[in-house]
Coordinates of C-alpha atoms and ligand atoms in Angstrom, one line a residue:
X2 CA -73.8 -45.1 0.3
X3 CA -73.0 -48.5 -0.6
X4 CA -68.9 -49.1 -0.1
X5 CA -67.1 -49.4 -3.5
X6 CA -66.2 -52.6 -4.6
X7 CA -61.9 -52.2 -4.2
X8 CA -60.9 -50.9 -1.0
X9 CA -56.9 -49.9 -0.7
X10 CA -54.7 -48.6 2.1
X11 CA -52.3 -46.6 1.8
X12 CA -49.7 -46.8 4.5
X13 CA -46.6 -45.0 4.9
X14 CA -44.9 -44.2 8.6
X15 CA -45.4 -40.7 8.6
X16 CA -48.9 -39.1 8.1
X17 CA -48.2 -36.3 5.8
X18 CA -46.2 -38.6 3.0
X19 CA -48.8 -40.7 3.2
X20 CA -51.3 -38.1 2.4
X21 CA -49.0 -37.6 -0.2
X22 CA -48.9 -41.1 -1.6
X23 CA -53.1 -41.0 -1.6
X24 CA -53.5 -37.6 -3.0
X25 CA -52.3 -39.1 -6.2
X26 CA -54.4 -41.8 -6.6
X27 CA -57.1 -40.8 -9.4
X28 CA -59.3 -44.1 -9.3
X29 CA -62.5 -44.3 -11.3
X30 CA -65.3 -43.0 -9.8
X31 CA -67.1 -45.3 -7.2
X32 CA -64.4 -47.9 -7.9
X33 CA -61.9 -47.5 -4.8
X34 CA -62.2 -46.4 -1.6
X35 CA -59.1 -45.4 -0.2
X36 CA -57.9 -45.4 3.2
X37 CA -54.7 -43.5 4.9
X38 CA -52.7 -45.1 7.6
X39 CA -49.4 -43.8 9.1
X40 CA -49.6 -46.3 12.2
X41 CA -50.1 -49.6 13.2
X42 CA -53.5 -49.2 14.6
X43 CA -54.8 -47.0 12.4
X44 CA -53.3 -49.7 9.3
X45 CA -55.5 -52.4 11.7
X46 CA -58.6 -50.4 11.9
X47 CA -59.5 -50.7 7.9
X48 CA -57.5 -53.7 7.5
X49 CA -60.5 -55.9 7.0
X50 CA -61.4 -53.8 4.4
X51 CA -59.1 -53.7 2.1
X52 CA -57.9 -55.6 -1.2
X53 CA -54.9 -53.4 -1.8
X54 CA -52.3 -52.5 0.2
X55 CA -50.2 -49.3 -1.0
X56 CA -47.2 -48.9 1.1
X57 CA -44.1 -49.0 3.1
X58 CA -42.6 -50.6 6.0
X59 CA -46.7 -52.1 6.4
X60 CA -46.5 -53.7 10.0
X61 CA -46.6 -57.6 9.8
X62 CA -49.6 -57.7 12.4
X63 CA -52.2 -56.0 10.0
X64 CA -51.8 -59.1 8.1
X65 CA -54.1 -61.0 10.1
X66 CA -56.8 -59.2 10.1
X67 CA -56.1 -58.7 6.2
X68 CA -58.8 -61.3 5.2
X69 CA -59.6 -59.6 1.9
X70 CA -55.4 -58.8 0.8
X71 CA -54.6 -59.6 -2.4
X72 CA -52.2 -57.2 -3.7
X73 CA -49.2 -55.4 -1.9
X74 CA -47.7 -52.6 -4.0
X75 CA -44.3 -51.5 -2.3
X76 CA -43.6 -47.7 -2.3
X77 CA -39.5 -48.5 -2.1
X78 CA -36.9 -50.0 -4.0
X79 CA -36.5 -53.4 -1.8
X80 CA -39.1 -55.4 -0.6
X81 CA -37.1 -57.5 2.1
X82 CA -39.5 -56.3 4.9
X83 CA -42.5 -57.2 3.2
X84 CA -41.5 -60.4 2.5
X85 CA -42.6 -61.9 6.4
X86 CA -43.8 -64.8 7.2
X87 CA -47.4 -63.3 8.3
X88 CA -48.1 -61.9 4.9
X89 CA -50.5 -64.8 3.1
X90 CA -49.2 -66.6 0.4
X91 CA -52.3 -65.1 -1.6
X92 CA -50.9 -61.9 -1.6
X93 CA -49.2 -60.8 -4.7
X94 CA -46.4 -58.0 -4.6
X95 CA -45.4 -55.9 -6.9
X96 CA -41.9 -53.7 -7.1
X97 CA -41.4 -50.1 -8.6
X98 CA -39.8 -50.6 -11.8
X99 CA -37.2 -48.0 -13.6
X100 CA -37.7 -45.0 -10.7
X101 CA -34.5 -46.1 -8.5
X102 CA -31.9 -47.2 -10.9
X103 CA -30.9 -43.1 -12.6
X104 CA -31.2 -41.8 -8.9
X105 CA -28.6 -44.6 -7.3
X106 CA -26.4 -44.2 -10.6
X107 CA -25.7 -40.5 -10.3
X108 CA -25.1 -41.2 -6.4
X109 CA -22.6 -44.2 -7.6
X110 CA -21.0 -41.7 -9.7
X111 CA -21.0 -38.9 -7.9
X112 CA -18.9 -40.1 -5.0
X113 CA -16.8 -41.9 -7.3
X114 CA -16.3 -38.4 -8.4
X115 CA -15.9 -37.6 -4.6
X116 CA -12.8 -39.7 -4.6
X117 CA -11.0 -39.0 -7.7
X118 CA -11.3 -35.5 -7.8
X119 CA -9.9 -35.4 -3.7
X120 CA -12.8 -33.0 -3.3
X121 CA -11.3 -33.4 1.1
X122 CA -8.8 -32.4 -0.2
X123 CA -9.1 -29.2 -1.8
X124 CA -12.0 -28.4 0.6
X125 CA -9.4 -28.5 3.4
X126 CA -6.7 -26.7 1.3
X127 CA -9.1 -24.0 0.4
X128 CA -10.0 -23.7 4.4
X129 CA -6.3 -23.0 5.0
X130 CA -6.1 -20.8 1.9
X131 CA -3.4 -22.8 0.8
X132 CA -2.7 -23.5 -3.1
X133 CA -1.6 -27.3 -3.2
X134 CA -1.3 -27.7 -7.2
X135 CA 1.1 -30.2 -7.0
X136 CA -2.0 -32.5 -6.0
X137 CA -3.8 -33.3 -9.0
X138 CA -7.4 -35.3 -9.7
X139 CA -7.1 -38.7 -10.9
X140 CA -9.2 -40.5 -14.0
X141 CA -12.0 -42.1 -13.2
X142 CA -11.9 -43.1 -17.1
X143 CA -10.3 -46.1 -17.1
X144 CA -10.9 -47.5 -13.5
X145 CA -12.6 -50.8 -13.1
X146 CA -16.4 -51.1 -11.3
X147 CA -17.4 -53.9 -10.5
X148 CA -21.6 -54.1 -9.3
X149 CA -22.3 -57.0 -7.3
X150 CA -26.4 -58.0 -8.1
X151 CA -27.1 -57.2 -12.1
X152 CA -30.7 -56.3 -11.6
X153 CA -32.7 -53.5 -13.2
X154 CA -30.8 -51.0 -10.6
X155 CA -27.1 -52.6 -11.1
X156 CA -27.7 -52.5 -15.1
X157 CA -28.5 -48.9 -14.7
X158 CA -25.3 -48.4 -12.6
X159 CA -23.5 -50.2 -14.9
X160 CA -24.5 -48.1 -18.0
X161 CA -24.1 -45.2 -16.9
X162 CA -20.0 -46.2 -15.5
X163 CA -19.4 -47.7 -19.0
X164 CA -21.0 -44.3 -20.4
X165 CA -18.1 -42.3 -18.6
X166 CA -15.2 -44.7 -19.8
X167 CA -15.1 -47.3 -16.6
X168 CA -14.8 -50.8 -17.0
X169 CA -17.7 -52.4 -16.0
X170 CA -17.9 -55.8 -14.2
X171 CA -20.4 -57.7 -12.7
X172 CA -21.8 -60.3 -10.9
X173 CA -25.3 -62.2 -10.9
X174 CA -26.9 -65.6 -9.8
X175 CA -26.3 -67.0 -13.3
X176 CA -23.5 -64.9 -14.7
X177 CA -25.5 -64.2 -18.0
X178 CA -23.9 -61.8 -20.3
X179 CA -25.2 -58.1 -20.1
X180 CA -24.7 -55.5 -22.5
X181 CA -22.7 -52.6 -21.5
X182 CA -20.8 -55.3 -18.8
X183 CA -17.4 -56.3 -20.0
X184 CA -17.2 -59.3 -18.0
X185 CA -20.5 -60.9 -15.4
X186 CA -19.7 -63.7 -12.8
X187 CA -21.4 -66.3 -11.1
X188 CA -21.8 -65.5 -7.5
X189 CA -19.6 -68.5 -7.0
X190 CA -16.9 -66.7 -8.3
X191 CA -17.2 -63.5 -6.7
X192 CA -14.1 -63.6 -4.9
X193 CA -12.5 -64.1 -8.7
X194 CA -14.0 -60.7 -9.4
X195 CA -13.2 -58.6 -6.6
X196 CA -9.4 -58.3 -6.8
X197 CA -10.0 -56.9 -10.3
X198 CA -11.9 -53.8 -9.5
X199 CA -11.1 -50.4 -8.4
X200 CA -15.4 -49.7 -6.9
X201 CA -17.2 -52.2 -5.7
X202 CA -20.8 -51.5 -5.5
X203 CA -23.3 -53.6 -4.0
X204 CA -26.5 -53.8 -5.8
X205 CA -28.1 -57.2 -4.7
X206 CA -31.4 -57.8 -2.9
X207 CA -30.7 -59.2 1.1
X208 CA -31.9 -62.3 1.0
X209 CA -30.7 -65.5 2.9
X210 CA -28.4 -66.1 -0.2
X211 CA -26.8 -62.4 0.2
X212 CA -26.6 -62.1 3.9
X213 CA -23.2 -61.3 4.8
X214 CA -22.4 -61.9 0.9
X215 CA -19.3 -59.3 2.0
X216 CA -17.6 -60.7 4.8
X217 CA -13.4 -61.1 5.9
X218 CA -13.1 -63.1 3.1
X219 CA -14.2 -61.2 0.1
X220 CA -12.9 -57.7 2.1
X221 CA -9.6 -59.3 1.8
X222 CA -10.0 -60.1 -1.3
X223 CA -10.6 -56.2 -2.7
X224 CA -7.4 -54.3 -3.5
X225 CA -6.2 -51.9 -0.6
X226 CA -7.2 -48.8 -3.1
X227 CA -10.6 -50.0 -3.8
X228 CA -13.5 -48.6 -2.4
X229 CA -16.7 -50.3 -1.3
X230 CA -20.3 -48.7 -2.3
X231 CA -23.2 -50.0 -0.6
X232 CA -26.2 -48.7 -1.8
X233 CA -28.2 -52.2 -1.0
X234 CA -29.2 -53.4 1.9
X235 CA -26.5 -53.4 5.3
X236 CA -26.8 -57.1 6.2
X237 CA -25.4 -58.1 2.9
X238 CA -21.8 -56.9 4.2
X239 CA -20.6 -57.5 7.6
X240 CA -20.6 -54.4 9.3
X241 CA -17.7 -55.7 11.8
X242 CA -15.8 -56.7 9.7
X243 CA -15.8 -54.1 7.4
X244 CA -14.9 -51.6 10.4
X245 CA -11.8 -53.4 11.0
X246 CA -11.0 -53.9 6.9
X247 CA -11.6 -49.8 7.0
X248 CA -9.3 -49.4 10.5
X249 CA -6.7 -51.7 9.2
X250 CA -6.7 -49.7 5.7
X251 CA -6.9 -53.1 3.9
X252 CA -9.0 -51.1 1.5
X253 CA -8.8 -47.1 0.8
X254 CA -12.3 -46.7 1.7
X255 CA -16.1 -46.8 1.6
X256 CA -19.4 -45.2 1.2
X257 CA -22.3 -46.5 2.5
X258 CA -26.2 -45.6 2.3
X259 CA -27.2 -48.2 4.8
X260 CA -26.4 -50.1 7.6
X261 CA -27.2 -52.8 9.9
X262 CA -28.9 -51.0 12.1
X263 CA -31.1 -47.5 10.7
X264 CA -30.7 -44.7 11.7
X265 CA -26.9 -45.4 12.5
X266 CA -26.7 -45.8 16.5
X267 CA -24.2 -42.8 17.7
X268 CA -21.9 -44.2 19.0
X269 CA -21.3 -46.4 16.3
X270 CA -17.4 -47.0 14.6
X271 CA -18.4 -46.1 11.3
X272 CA -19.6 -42.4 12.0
X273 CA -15.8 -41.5 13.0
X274 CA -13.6 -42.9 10.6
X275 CA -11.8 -40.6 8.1
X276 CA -12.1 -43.3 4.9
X277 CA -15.6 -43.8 5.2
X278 CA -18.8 -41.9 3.9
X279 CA -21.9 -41.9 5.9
X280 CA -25.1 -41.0 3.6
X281 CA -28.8 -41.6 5.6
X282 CA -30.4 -44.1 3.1
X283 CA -31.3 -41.4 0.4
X284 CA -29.1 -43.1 -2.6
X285 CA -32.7 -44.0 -4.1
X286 CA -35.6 -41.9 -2.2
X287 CA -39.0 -42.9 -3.3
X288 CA -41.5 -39.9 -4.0
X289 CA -45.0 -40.1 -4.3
X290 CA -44.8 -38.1 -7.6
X291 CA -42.5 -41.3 -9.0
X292 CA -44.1 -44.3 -7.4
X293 CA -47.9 -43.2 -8.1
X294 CA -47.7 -43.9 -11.6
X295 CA -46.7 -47.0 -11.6
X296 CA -49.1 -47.8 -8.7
X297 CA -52.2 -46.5 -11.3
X298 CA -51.2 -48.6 -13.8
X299 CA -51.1 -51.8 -11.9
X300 CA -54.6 -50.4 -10.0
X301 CA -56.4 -50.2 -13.8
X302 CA -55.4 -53.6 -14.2
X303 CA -56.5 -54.9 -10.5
X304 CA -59.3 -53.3 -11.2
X305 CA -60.1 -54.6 -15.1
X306 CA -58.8 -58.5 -13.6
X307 CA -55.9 -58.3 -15.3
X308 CA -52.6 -59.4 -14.6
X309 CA -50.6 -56.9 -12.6
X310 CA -47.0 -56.1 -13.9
X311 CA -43.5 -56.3 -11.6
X312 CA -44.6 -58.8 -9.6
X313 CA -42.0 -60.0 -7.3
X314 CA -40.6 -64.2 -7.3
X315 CA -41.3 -64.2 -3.2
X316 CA -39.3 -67.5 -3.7
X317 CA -36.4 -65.8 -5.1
X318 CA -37.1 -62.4 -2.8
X319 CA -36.9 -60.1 -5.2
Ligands
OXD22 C1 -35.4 -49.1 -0.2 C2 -35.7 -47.8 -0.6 O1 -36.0 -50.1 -0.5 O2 -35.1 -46.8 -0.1 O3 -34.4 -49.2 0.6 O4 -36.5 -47.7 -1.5

């Protein structure tokens, strides 16, 4: 049977998701083969093959053998790793619009919540069956967010604060205005911004502008009862000294979704202090079920020669 004339992979790290992933895709008949990959080797066996690359975490070396690549769809919300070097400047990638954004607010809001409400707190009363009403909640109406990267995912974050009563701040490249944000800053003047706000959530792509964007400086900078949410990427704050801004109490806390290093080595500081909140990098899960249709809709247009949507600035990195 002669081979169809798109070929795609579909890679994902663990075999069974990316069944998943490729048990979704409905191609026309006699259009698309595709192929599933869950390892490097396998990924290098049909890379010669292919046109389209659906996936996650791909491993640079396929790239090479990639002589037919032209489109990278990325199953997640940043697209940092597939940004190498060894992926051809041919090669146009496209993001996942509007999926990550409502799953990262509600986890934004939720341990805002966390805080405000002293859920420790009860939880440990209640464990010692003691009745502490003299300890009340406090408003989260009122206090002051600030979201630090005003992309599609920060503007969601930002809405849905503002929709519960917080003051909204921001920051961005250009410091454009954006509705629903009472105030945006040029990343120059983040350091303006960050004595003003309550949260401080990290939104931004890592990229070698946002790399160690959160360092001494700006932690010293945040008011000792803020808290810091980083739902990003962990290279945009440095992990060091954040351990020590957490130690030293020189903020009130921080909840974080990932790290420098993933999973989270053992013995690592962060795991064991009180004022911190480990979560495994689940603030915006991608599912098959979510991703898929916005991987059809760009594959009818591959297929049809027209342009694809979401396509990524790989100057800009994001
Ligand atoms: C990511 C994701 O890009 O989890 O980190 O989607």
């Amino acid at each position: 049977m002669a081979a169809a004339p798109h070929s795609v992979l579909v890679y994902y790290p663990d075999d069974a998701e990316a069944r998943r992933y490729a048990a979704l895709i409905r191609p026309p008949r006699g259009r698309v083969d595709v192929h599933v990959a869950a390892s490097a080797d396998d990924a290098a066996r049909v890379a010669p093959l292919v046109d389209v690359i659906y996936g996650w975490k791909v491993p640079p070396a396929i790239y090479g053998k990639a002589d037919k690549l032209a489109w990278l769809q990325v199953m997640g919300a940043g697209v940092d790793w597939a940004l190498v070097p060894e992926l051809p400047s041919r090669v146009v990638v496209t993001r996942v619009p509007g999926v990550f954004g409502p799953w990262m607010a509600e986890y934004v809001l939720a341990w805002c919540t966390f805080v405000t409400q002293r859920v420790e707190t009860y939880r440990a009363a209640q464990r010692d069956r003691r009745w502490i009403d003299t300890v009340l909640p406090m408003r989260l109406r009122g206090t002051t967010l600030l979201v630090v990267g005003l992309g599609e995912i920060g503007r969601t974050i930002a809405r849905t604060a503002s929709a519960v009563g917080m003051r909204v701040l921001g920051v961005s490249r250009s410091g454009a205005a954006v509705r629903g944000v009472d105030r945006v800053y040029r990343a120059s003047a983040l350091r303006r911004a960050l004595p003003l706000a309550d949260w401080v959530v990290i939104t931004t792509p890592l990229t070698p502008a946002t790399r160690g964007l959160i360092g001494p400086d700006e932690l010293a900078a945040m008011k000792p009862s803020a808290w810091l949410l980083n739902v990003a990427r962990g290279p945009i704050v440095n992990e060091a000294a954040l351990v020590d801004a957490l130690r030293r109490r020189s903020i009130a806390g921080a909840v974080l979704d990932v790290f420098e290093t993933e999973p989270l080595p053992k013995e690592h500081p962060l795991w064991g202090l009180d004022n911190v909140v480990v979560t495994p990098h689940i603030s915006g899960p991608s599912t098959p079920e979510e991703i898929g249709p916005v991987f059809a809709e760009n594959l009818r247009r591959f297929i049809a020669r027209r342009p694809l949507r979401h396509v990524i600035d790989r100057r800009l990195g994001y």
